[in-house]
Short mmCIF file of C-alpha atoms in Angstrom, two decimals:
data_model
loop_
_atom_site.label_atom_id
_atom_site.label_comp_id
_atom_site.label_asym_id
_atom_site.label_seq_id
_atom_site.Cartn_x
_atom_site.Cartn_y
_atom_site.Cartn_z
CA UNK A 1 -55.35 -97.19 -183.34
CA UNK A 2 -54.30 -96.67 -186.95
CA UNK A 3 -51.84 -99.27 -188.81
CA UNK A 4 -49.55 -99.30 -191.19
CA UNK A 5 -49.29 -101.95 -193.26
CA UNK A 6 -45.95 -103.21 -194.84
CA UNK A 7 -46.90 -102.27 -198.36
CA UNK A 8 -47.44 -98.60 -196.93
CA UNK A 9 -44.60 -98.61 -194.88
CA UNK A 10 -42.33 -99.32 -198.31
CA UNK A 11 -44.26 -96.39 -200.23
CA UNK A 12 -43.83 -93.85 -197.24
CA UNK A 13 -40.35 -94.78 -196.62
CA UNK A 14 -39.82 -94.66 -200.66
CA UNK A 15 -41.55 -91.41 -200.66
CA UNK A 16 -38.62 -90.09 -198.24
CA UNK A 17 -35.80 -91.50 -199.93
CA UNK A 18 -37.22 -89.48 -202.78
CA UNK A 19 -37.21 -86.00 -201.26
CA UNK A 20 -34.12 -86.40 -199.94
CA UNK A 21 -32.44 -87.68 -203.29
CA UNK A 22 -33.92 -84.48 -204.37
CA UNK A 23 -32.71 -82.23 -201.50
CA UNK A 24 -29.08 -83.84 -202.15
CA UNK A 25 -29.05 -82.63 -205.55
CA UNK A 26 -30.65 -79.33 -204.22
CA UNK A 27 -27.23 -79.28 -202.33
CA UNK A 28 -24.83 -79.97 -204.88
CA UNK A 29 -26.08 -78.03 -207.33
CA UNK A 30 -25.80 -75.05 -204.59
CA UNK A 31 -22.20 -76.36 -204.23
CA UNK A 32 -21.79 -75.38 -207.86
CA UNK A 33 -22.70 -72.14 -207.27
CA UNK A 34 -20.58 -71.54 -204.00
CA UNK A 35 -17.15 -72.52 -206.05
CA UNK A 36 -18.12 -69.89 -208.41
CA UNK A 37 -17.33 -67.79 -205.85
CA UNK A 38 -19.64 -66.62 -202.94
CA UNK A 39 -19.05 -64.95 -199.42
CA UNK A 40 -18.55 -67.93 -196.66
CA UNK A 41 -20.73 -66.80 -193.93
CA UNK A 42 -24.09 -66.02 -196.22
CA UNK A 43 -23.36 -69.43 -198.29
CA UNK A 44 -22.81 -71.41 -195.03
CA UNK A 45 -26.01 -70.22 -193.36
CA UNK A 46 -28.01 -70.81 -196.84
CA UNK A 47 -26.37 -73.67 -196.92
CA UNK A 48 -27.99 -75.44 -194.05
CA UNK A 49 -30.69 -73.96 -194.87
CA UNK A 50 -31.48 -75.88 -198.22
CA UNK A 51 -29.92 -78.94 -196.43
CA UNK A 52 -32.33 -79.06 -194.35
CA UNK A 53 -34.95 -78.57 -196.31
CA UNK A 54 -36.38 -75.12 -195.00
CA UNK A 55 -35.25 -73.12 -197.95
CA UNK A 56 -35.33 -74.19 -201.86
CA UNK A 57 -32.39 -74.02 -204.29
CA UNK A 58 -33.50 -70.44 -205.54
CA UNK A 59 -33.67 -69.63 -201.59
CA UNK A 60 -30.51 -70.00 -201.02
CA UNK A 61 -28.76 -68.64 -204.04
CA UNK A 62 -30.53 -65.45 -204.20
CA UNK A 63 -29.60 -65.42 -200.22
CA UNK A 64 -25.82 -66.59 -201.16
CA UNK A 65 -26.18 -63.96 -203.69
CA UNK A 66 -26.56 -61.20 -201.11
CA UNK A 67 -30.40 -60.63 -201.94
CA UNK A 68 -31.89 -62.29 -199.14
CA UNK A 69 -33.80 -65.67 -198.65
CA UNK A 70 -36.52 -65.54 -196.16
#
């Protein structure tokens, strides 16, 4: 059975906080770009999207944009 010791535990949990510090700025950043104006329905869906992690910034504004994501 493998372990995980307390020192790994803090850099895997770190590691985490990390990525999703970066996928919240992923977010707003994409919020900046939504109040510049874009259609609800394709910003909504690219929205959750990028929030959860499955698309990347440029993903989801190009889709936002009308010019597709996947």
């Amino acid at each position: 059975m493998l372990g995980l010791t307390l020192k790994g535990a803090a850099a895997l949990r770190g590691a985490e906080c990390d990525e999703l510090a970066a996928r919240l700025r992923a977010v707003m950043s994409f919020a900046d770009t939504v109040a510049r104006g874009t259609a609800p329905r394709p910003a909504g869906y690219a929205l959750r999207r990028l929030a959860e992690g499955a698309w990347t910034l440029e993903q989801a504004e190009a889709h936002a944009a009308g010019s597709g994501g996947e």
